[in-house]
Tab-separated table of N, CA and C in Angstrom:
chain	number	residue	atom	x	y	z
P	1	GLN	N	-3.665	-22.136	15.501
P	1	GLN	CA	-3.838	-21.777	14.221
P	1	GLN	C	-2.743	-20.565	13.821
P	2	LEU	N	-2.483	-19.807	14.693
P	2	LEU	CA	-1.462	-18.925	14.656
P	2	LEU	C	-0.029	-19.469	14.235
P	3	ALA	N	0.222	-20.528	15.100
P	3	ALA	CA	1.563	-21.250	14.628
P	3	ALA	C	1.544	-21.756	13.271
P	4	ALA	N	0.483	-22.141	12.728
P	4	ALA	CA	0.619	-22.559	11.399
P	4	ALA	C	0.654	-21.252	10.312
P	5	LEU	N	-0.122	-20.166	10.860
P	5	LEU	CA	-0.013	-19.214	10.172
P	5	LEU	C	1.435	-18.515	9.953
P	6	ARG	N	1.977	-18.543	11.218
P	6	ARG	CA	3.641	-17.920	11.036
P	6	ARG	C	4.385	-18.786	10.259
P	7	ARG	N	4.290	-20.068	10.315
P	7	ARG	CA	4.932	-20.960	9.281
P	7	ARG	C	4.795	-20.688	7.952
P	8	GLN	N	3.589	-20.428	7.518
P	8	GLN	CA	3.359	-20.014	6.022
P	8	GLN	C	3.757	-18.818	5.937
P	9	SER	N	4.127	-17.884	6.647
P	9	SER	CA	4.509	-16.497	6.537
P	9	SER	C	5.776	-16.165	6.981
P	10	GLU	N	6.678	-17.151	6.859
P	10	GLU	CA	8.065	-16.748	7.300
P	10	GLU	C	8.556	-15.679	6.387
P	11	PRO	N	9.417	-14.951	6.774
P	11	PRO	CA	9.912	-13.948	5.749
P	11	PRO	C	10.651	-14.391	4.337
P	12	LEU	N	10.175	-13.761	3.196
P	12	LEU	CA	10.681	-14.061	2.014
P	12	LEU	C	11.833	-13.313	1.713
P	13	PRO	N	12.810	-13.802	0.756
P	13	PRO	CA	13.646	-13.027	0.140
P	13	PRO	C	12.867	-11.645	-0.487
P	14	SER	N	13.601	-10.432	-0.544
P	14	SER	CA	13.067	-9.235	-1.008
P	14	SER	C	12.451	-9.388	-2.394
P	15	SER	N	12.891	-10.177	-3.143
P	15	SER	CA	12.350	-10.361	-4.533
P	15	SER	C	11.286	-11.193	-4.632
P	16	GLN	N	10.983	-11.751	-3.500
P	16	GLN	CA	9.774	-12.714	-3.658
P	16	GLN	C	8.512	-12.214	-2.578
P	17	ARG	N	8.710	-11.063	-1.979
P	17	ARG	CA	7.656	-10.438	-1.162
P	17	ARG	C	6.627	-10.004	-1.857
P	18	VAL	N	5.360	-10.511	-1.217
P	18	VAL	CA	4.180	-10.177	-1.717
P	18	VAL	C	3.258	-10.089	-0.619
P	19	ALA	N	2.128	-9.485	-0.879
P	19	ALA	CA	1.002	-9.443	0.136
P	19	ALA	C	0.443	-10.814	-0.078
P	20	ARG	N	0.081	-11.364	1.355
P	20	ARG	CA	-0.620	-12.714	1.321
P	20	ARG	C	-1.742	-12.370	2.098
P	21	ARG	N	-2.897	-12.854	1.651
P	21	ARG	CA	-4.096	-12.832	2.509
P	21	ARG	C	-4.311	-14.265	2.972
P	22	PHE	N	-4.302	-14.427	4.241
P	22	PHE	CA	-4.738	-15.881	5.026
P	22	PHE	C	-5.937	-15.712	5.462
P	23	HIS	N	-6.896	-16.606	5.279
P	23	HIS	CA	-8.034	-16.790	5.966
P	23	HIS	C	-8.013	-17.776	7.057
P	24	PHE	N	-8.264	-17.002	8.303
P	24	PHE	CA	-8.310	-17.970	9.491
P	24	PHE	C	-9.366	-17.318	10.384
P	25	HIS	N	-9.976	-18.008	11.288
P	25	HIS	CA	-11.137	-17.659	11.759
P	25	HIS	C	-11.021	-17.477	13.323
P	26	PHE	N	-11.312	-16.173	13.603
P	26	PHE	CA	-11.334	-15.771	15.162
P	26	PHE	C	-12.657	-15.118	15.421
P	27	SER	N	-13.280	-15.182	16.597
P	27	SER	CA	-14.433	-14.675	16.773
P	27	SER	C	-14.682	-13.379	16.256
P	28	ALA	N	-13.777	-12.359	16.533
P	28	ALA	CA	-14.072	-10.997	15.907
P	28	ALA	C	-13.468	-10.581	14.496
P	29	TRP	N	-12.658	-11.332	14.028
P	29	TRP	CA	-12.022	-11.052	12.708
P	29	TRP	C	-11.982	-12.198	11.881
P	30	PRO	N	-12.697	-12.543	10.969
P	30	PRO	CA	-12.819	-13.686	10.200
P	30	PRO	C	-11.632	-13.957	9.063
P	31	CYS	N	-11.070	-12.875	8.681
P	31	CYS	CA	-9.783	-12.972	7.760
P	31	CYS	C	-8.935	-11.728	8.170
P	32	CYS	N	-7.732	-11.701	7.690
P	32	CYS	CA	-6.966	-10.616	7.815
P	32	CYS	C	-5.561	-10.634	6.549
P	33	TRP	N	-4.899	-9.518	6.662
P	33	TRP	CA	-3.672	-9.485	5.932
P	33	TRP	C	-2.659	-9.983	6.891
P	34	CYS	N	-1.832	-10.770	6.724
P	34	CYS	CA	-0.676	-10.889	7.494
P	34	CYS	C	0.871	-10.266	7.006
P	35	GLU	N	1.308	-9.621	7.687
P	35	GLU	CA	2.593	-8.853	7.223
P	35	GLU	C	3.889	-8.905	8.006
P	36	TYR	N	4.942	-8.873	7.314
P	36	TYR	CA	6.260	-8.936	7.892
P	36	TYR	C	7.059	-7.572	7.298
P	37	ARG	N	6.923	-6.498	7.719
P	37	ARG	CA	7.617	-5.352	7.304
P	37	ARG	C	7.151	-4.990	5.893
P	38	LEU	N	5.883	-5.405	5.574
P	38	LEU	CA	5.458	-5.043	4.130
P	38	LEU	C	4.489	-3.934	4.226
P	39	TRP	N	4.895	-2.713	4.317
P	39	TRP	CA	4.182	-1.421	4.320
P	39	TRP	C	3.014	-1.514	3.283
P	40	SER	N	3.318	-2.034	2.147
P	40	SER	CA	2.499	-1.805	0.930
P	40	SER	C	1.172	-2.528	1.257
P	41	CYS	N	1.168	-3.687	2.259
P	41	CYS	CA	0.002	-4.160	2.333
P	41	CYS	C	-1.307	-3.340	3.270
P	42	ARG	N	-0.659	-2.279	3.626
P	42	ARG	CA	-1.449	-1.534	4.450
P	42	ARG	C	-2.462	-0.766	3.439
P	43	GLN	N	-2.171	-0.799	2.093
P	43	GLN	CA	-3.094	0.039	1.197
P	43	GLN	C	-4.185	-1.109	1.001
P	44	CYS	N	-4.431	-2.062	1.674
P	44	CYS	CA	-5.640	-2.951	1.687
P	44	CYS	C	-6.285	-2.803	2.912
P	45	PRO	N	-7.539	-2.391	2.817
P	45	PRO	CA	-8.445	-2.039	3.938
P	45	PRO	C	-8.981	-3.571	4.696
P	46	GLY	N	-8.996	-3.377	6.051
P	46	GLY	CA	-9.590	-4.857	6.610
P	46	GLY	C	-8.632	-5.051	7.749
P	47	TRP	N	-8.715	-6.235	8.442
P	47	TRP	CA	-7.816	-6.549	9.477
P	47	TRP	C	-6.350	-6.866	8.876
P	48	HIS	N	-5.349	-6.508	9.796
P	48	HIS	CA	-3.958	-6.832	9.514
P	48	HIS	C	-3.559	-7.606	10.666
P	49	TYR	N	-2.436	-8.370	10.566
P	49	TYR	CA	-1.754	-8.976	11.537
P	49	TYR	C	-0.197	-8.994	11.463
P	50	ASN	N	0.364	-8.427	12.234
P	50	ASN	CA	1.683	-8.332	12.228
P	50	ASN	C	2.447	-9.410	13.020
P	51	PHE	N	2.871	-10.539	12.548
P	51	PHE	CA	3.086	-11.603	13.577
P	51	PHE	C	4.518	-11.519	14.154
P	52	VAL	N	5.206	-10.486	13.857
P	52	VAL	CA	6.595	-10.128	14.529
P	52	VAL	C	6.257	-9.451	15.865
P	53	LYS	N	5.418	-8.503	15.605
P	53	LYS	CA	5.046	-7.744	16.711
P	53	LYS	C	3.953	-8.389	17.731
P	54	LYS	N	3.125	-9.182	16.956
P	54	LYS	CA	2.065	-10.097	17.608
P	54	LYS	C	0.747	-9.092	17.748
P	55	GLU	N	0.594	-8.222	16.886
P	55	GLU	CA	-0.502	-7.140	16.947
P	55	GLU	C	-1.263	-7.316	15.865
P	56	LYS	N	-2.741	-7.045	16.092
P	56	LYS	CA	-3.739	-6.855	14.918
P	56	LYS	C	-4.099	-5.523	15.095
P	57	TYR	N	-4.466	-5.121	13.756
P	57	TYR	CA	-5.202	-3.661	13.666
P	57	TYR	C	-6.012	-3.698	12.704
P	58	TRP	N	-6.993	-2.727	12.383
P	58	TRP	CA	-7.847	-2.535	11.336
P	58	TRP	C	-7.446	-1.394	10.601
P	59	VAL	N	-7.530	-1.643	9.227
P	59	VAL	CA	-7.139	-0.430	8.318
P	59	VAL	C	-8.378	0.087	7.484
P	60	GLU	N	-9.019	1.297	7.805
P	60	GLU	CA	-10.262	1.825	7.081
P	60	GLU	C	-9.657	1.896	5.654
P	61	GLU	N	-10.843	2.047	4.929
P	61	GLU	CA	-10.667	2.225	3.362
P	61	GLU	C	-9.950	3.473	2.862
P	62	GLU	N	-10.219	4.699	3.695
P	62	GLU	CA	-9.471	5.862	3.716
P	62	GLU	C	-8.114	5.832	3.973
P	63	VAL	N	-7.833	5.220	4.979
P	63	VAL	CA	-6.372	5.076	5.364
P	63	VAL	C	-5.562	4.160	4.468
P	64	ALA	N	-6.319	3.289	3.854
P	64	ALA	CA	-5.678	2.241	2.826
P	64	ALA	C	-5.400	2.998	1.507
P	65	ILE	N	-6.240	3.938	1.295
P	65	ILE	CA	-5.904	4.854	0.040
P	65	ILE	C	-4.890	5.777	0.103
P	66	LYS	N	-4.743	6.241	1.434
P	66	LYS	CA	-3.681	7.311	1.802
P	66	LYS	C	-2.327	6.583	1.805
P	67	TYR	N	-2.379	5.281	2.233
P	67	TYR	CA	-1.081	4.430	2.253
P	67	TYR	C	-0.608	4.212	0.726
P	68	PHE	N	-1.496	4.092	-0.142
P	68	PHE	CA	-1.140	3.892	-1.505
P	68	PHE	C	-0.554	5.037	-1.961
P	69	TYR	N	-1.058	6.363	-1.720
P	69	TYR	CA	-0.431	7.408	-2.154
P	69	TYR	C	1.026	7.797	-1.464
P	70	LEU	N	1.056	7.467	-0.107
P	70	LEU	CA	2.303	7.522	0.460
P	70	LEU	C	3.420	6.723	-0.111
P	71	GLN	N	2.952	5.533	-0.355
P	71	GLN	CA	3.995	4.690	-1.048
P	71	GLN	C	4.305	5.137	-2.630
P	72	LEU	N	3.230	5.734	-3.084
P	72	LEU	CA	3.618	6.415	-4.521
P	72	LEU	C	4.500	7.470	-4.624
P	73	LEU	N	4.591	8.219	-3.505
P	73	LEU	CA	5.454	9.335	-3.150
P	73	LEU	C	7.078	8.997	-2.698
P	74	THR	N	6.986	7.916	-1.942
P	74	THR	CA	8.204	7.568	-1.267
P	74	THR	C	8.812	6.492	-2.010
P	75	GLY	N	8.066	5.787	-2.788
P	75	GLY	CA	8.689	4.743	-3.485
P	75	GLY	C	8.712	3.370	-2.603
P	76	ASP	N	9.058	2.114	-3.306
P	76	ASP	CA	9.239	0.987	-2.760
P	76	ASP	C	10.362	0.422	-3.325
P	77	PRO	N	11.591	0.298	-2.517
P	77	PRO	CA	12.727	-0.419	-3.045
P	77	PRO	C	12.686	-1.962	-3.106
P	78	THR	N	11.683	-2.543	-2.426
P	78	THR	CA	11.623	-3.986	-2.537
P	78	THR	C	11.142	-4.234	-3.861
P	79	ASP	N	10.189	-3.334	-4.458
P	79	ASP	CA	9.671	-3.439	-5.784
P	79	ASP	C	10.326	-2.610	-6.849
P	80	ASN	N	11.509	-1.964	-6.523
P	80	ASN	CA	12.203	-1.225	-7.528
P	80	ASN	C	11.487	-0.080	-7.983
P	81	ILE	N	10.708	0.503	-7.062
P	81	ILE	CA	9.818	1.782	-7.322
P	81	ILE	C	10.640	2.862	-6.887
P	82	GLN	N	11.172	3.671	-7.478
P	82	GLN	CA	11.921	4.732	-6.964
P	82	GLN	C	11.171	5.850	-6.255
P	83	GLY	N	10.122	6.242	-6.555
P	83	GLY	CA	9.430	7.405	-5.812
P	83	GLY	C	10.022	8.599	-6.118
P	84	ILE	N	9.618	9.683	-5.299
P	84	ILE	CA	10.322	10.992	-5.595
P	84	ILE	C	11.456	11.131	-4.830
P	85	PRO	N	12.570	11.383	-5.313
P	85	PRO	CA	13.842	11.410	-4.398
P	85	PRO	C	13.604	12.782	-3.575
P	86	GLY	N	14.160	12.437	-2.224
P	86	GLY	CA	14.167	13.533	-1.195
P	86	GLY	C	12.797	13.594	-0.465
P	87	ILE	N	11.836	12.674	-0.952
P	87	ILE	CA	10.466	12.536	-0.198
P	87	ILE	C	10.467	11.325	0.683
P	88	GLY	N	10.578	11.316	1.851
P	88	GLY	CA	10.392	10.339	2.923
P	88	GLY	C	9.004	10.049	3.503
P	89	THR	N	8.751	9.185	4.480
P	89	THR	CA	7.434	9.026	4.975
P	89	THR	C	7.034	10.261	5.571
P	90	LYS	N	7.850	11.095	6.397
P	90	LYS	CA	7.306	12.288	7.044
P	90	LYS	C	6.879	13.377	6.186
P	91	THR	N	7.816	13.516	4.948
P	91	THR	CA	7.341	14.571	4.135
P	91	THR	C	6.048	14.141	3.306
P	92	ALA	N	5.975	12.948	2.911
P	92	ALA	CA	4.803	12.467	2.234
P	92	ALA	C	3.529	12.638	3.104
P	93	GLU	N	3.658	12.277	4.257
P	93	GLU	CA	2.534	12.428	5.266
P	93	GLU	C	2.163	14.006	5.339
P	94	LYS	N	3.167	14.813	5.560
P	94	LYS	CA	2.757	16.318	5.471
P	94	LYS	C	1.893	16.654	4.170
P	95	LEU	N	2.414	16.290	3.040
P	95	LEU	CA	1.937	16.574	1.664
P	95	LEU	C	0.461	16.129	1.728
P	96	LEU	N	0.375	14.971	2.178
P	96	LEU	CA	-1.123	14.500	1.913
P	96	LEU	C	-2.014	14.875	3.239
P	97	ALA	N	-1.498	15.427	4.268
P	97	ALA	CA	-2.230	15.672	5.295
P	97	ALA	C	-3.627	16.665	5.312
P	98	LYS	N	-3.584	17.462	4.389
P	98	LYS	CA	-4.807	18.368	4.166
P	98	LYS	C	-5.682	17.609	3.028
P	99	CYS	N	-5.298	16.590	2.503
P	99	CYS	CA	-6.202	15.901	1.389
P	99	CYS	C	-7.387	15.144	2.014
P	100	THR	N	-8.492	15.411	1.516
P	100	THR	CA	-9.644	14.661	2.035
P	100	THR	C	-10.308	13.811	1.025
P	101	THR	N	-9.924	13.889	-0.251
P	101	THR	CA	-10.542	13.063	-1.236
P	101	THR	C	-9.053	12.256	-1.842
P	102	GLU	N	-9.526	11.239	-2.634
P	102	GLU	CA	-8.531	10.695	-3.353
P	102	GLU	C	-7.889	11.497	-4.350
P	103	ARG	N	-8.817	12.122	-5.201
P	103	ARG	CA	-8.410	13.004	-6.382
P	103	ARG	C	-7.386	14.005	-5.597
P	104	GLU	N	-7.662	14.596	-4.536
P	104	GLU	CA	-6.586	15.468	-3.951
P	104	GLU	C	-5.193	14.925	-3.858
P	105	MET	N	-5.318	13.619	-3.036
P	105	MET	CA	-4.063	13.002	-3.085
P	105	MET	C	-3.439	12.542	-4.366
P	106	TYR	N	-4.079	12.307	-5.381
P	106	TYR	CA	-3.564	12.121	-6.694
P	106	TYR	C	-2.878	13.331	-7.337
P	107	ASN	N	-3.481	14.419	-7.000
P	107	ASN	CA	-3.053	15.814	-7.593
P	107	ASN	C	-1.938	16.234	-6.958
P	108	VAL	N	-1.522	15.861	-5.534
P	108	VAL	CA	-0.237	16.025	-4.748
P	108	VAL	C	0.782	15.065	-5.480
P	109	ALA	N	0.363	13.969	-5.887
P	109	ALA	CA	1.423	13.027	-6.431
P	109	ALA	C	1.691	13.569	-7.866
P	110	ARG	N	0.906	13.940	-8.512
P	110	ARG	CA	1.046	14.221	-9.892
P	110	ARG	C	1.750	15.535	-9.872
P	111	GLU	N	1.551	16.554	-9.062
P	111	GLU	CA	2.385	17.628	-9.043
P	111	GLU	C	3.868	17.362	-8.745
P	112	LYS	N	4.080	16.533	-7.837
P	112	LYS	CA	5.532	16.025	-7.401
P	112	LYS	C	6.218	15.224	-8.597
P	113	TYR	N	5.459	14.375	-9.310
P	113	TYR	CA	5.933	13.859	-10.455
P	113	TYR	C	6.288	14.796	-11.621
P	114	ARG	N	5.265	15.649	-11.786
P	114	ARG	CA	5.649	16.783	-12.777
P	114	ARG	C	6.777	17.604	-12.445
P	115	ASP	N	7.228	17.878	-11.234
P	115	ASP	CA	8.331	18.613	-10.923
P	115	ASP	C	9.562	17.811	-11.243
P	116	LEU	N	9.372	16.447	-11.006
P	116	LEU	CA	10.783	15.539	-11.359
P	116	LEU	C	10.790	15.418	-12.606
P	117	TYR	N	9.685	14.903	-13.458
P	117	TYR	CA	9.869	14.593	-14.643
P	117	TYR	C	9.428	15.492	-15.843
P	118	GLY	N	8.786	16.627	-15.412
P	118	GLY	CA	8.468	17.564	-16.583
P	118	GLY	C	7.072	17.157	-16.880
P	119	SER	N	6.279	18.006	-17.328
P	119	SER	CA	4.834	17.673	-17.639
P	119	SER	C	4.583	16.758	-18.887
P	120	TRP	N	5.737	16.709	-19.670
P	120	TRP	CA	5.581	15.808	-20.646
P	120	TRP	C	5.524	14.305	-20.504
P	121	ALA	N	6.403	13.916	-19.555
P	121	ALA	CA	6.436	12.463	-19.185
P	121	ALA	C	5.836	12.145	-17.880
P	122	ALA	N	5.397	13.049	-16.926
P	122	ALA	CA	4.993	12.698	-15.355
P	122	ALA	C	3.924	11.931	-15.620
P	123	ASP	N	2.828	12.199	-16.478
P	123	ASP	CA	1.626	11.366	-16.349
P	123	ASP	C	1.902	9.985	-16.478
P	124	ASP	N	2.793	9.617	-17.671
P	124	ASP	CA	3.065	8.277	-17.931
P	124	ASP	C	3.798	7.498	-16.758
P	125	VAL	N	4.846	8.205	-16.246
P	125	VAL	CA	5.735	7.568	-15.148
P	125	VAL	C	4.581	7.397	-14.079
P	126	LEU	N	3.833	8.444	-13.586
P	126	LEU	CA	2.861	8.277	-12.464
P	126	LEU	C	1.783	6.988	-12.751
P	127	MET	N	1.550	6.848	-13.926
P	127	MET	CA	0.397	5.770	-14.248
P	127	MET	C	1.365	4.395	-14.067
P	128	GLU	N	2.534	4.410	-14.701
P	128	GLU	CA	3.282	3.249	-14.611
P	128	GLU	C	3.498	2.731	-13.053
P	129	MET	N	3.917	3.857	-12.244
P	129	MET	CA	4.315	3.643	-10.954
P	129	MET	C	3.185	3.146	-10.093
P	130	ALA	N	2.044	3.882	-10.278
P	130	ALA	CA	0.585	3.555	-9.608
P	130	ALA	C	0.294	2.138	-10.029
P	131	THR	N	0.281	1.793	-11.234
P	131	THR	CA	0.022	0.369	-11.659
P	131	THR	C	0.722	-0.676	-10.996
P	132	LEU	N	1.975	-0.587	-11.016
P	132	LEU	CA	3.105	-1.343	-10.202
P	132	LEU	C	2.606	-1.490	-8.536
P	133	LEU	N	2.413	-0.528	-8.106
P	133	LEU	CA	2.139	-0.308	-6.693
P	133	LEU	C	0.797	-0.900	-6.274
P	134	TYR	N	-0.120	-0.804	-6.868
P	134	TYR	CA	-1.325	-1.018	-6.537
P	134	TYR	C	-1.567	-2.608	-6.430
P	135	ILE	N	-2.181	-2.792	-5.203
P	135	ILE	CA	-2.464	-4.393	-4.979
P	135	ILE	C	-3.977	-4.562	-5.229
P	136	ARG	N	-4.310	-5.504	-6.226
P	136	ARG	CA	-5.457	-5.808	-6.458
P	136	ARG	C	-6.277	-6.573	-5.272
P	137	LYS	N	-7.384	-6.034	-5.065
P	137	LYS	CA	-8.292	-6.443	-4.046
P	137	LYS	C	-9.328	-7.511	-4.476
P	138	LYS	N	-9.594	-7.648	-5.879
P	138	LYS	CA	-10.581	-8.692	-6.247
P	138	LYS	C	-10.226	-9.072	-7.566
P	139	GLU	N	-10.656	-10.045	-8.417
P	139	GLU	CA	-10.387	-10.416	-9.629
P	139	GLU	C	-10.472	-9.147	-10.629
P	140	ASN	N	-9.655	-8.840	-11.644
P	140	ASN	CA	-9.622	-7.923	-12.651
P	140	ASN	C	-9.604	-6.708	-12.030
P	141	ASP	N	-9.209	-6.355	-10.932
P	141	ASP	CA	-9.189	-5.208	-10.235
P	141	ASP	C	-7.928	-4.491	-10.833
P	142	ALA	N	-8.164	-3.138	-10.931
P	142	ALA	CA	-6.928	-2.245	-11.452
P	142	ALA	C	-6.865	-0.801	-11.053
P	143	TRP	N	-5.880	-0.356	-11.006
P	143	TRP	CA	-5.691	1.226	-10.496
P	143	TRP	C	-6.241	2.093	-11.726
P	144	HIS	N	-7.039	3.072	-11.249
P	144	HIS	CA	-7.241	3.938	-12.185
P	144	HIS	C	-7.285	5.469	-11.651
P	145	ILE	N	-6.945	6.444	-12.535
P	145	ILE	CA	-6.976	7.728	-12.209
P	145	ILE	C	-8.315	8.099	-11.526
P	146	PRO	N	-8.241	8.833	-10.334
P	146	PRO	CA	-9.664	8.940	-9.567
P	146	PRO	C	-10.315	9.993	-10.271
P	147	SER	N	-11.729	9.913	-10.323
P	147	SER	CA	-12.614	10.930	-11.036
P	147	SER	C	-12.600	12.015	-10.127
P	148	ILE	N	-12.949	13.128	-10.624
P	148	ILE	CA	-13.113	14.503	-10.176
P	148	ILE	C	-14.319	14.384	-9.258
């Protein structure tokens, strides 16, 4: 089954990379996200399989949310999402390290977007980038500003 999975998951050109969910059955994990250098897939909770490294790992809901906000801060060149210039993975991790709720993570991202775009445009830009980065986990799913 893994050989067939690998054939279906060969690397795509950057313009066609998307998160793919493959269903296959193992005794301990009935389905998973398969990825090839797709950091954005980690915003989806559940089992993940990196077929290049041949490793499987579990992503908790809280960790998946944090990956979404990391990507919102750092950007995603594959999807032409700029992010905040000067903020890389390590800086984003430091900014989000003390956050315990999704609302706190959102507030950190909002502050950084306001620093860059000013208060008049930041909320619109942040909403657009978050909407573009968010991976739907079910039908009609969409990203919304977290409640207080």
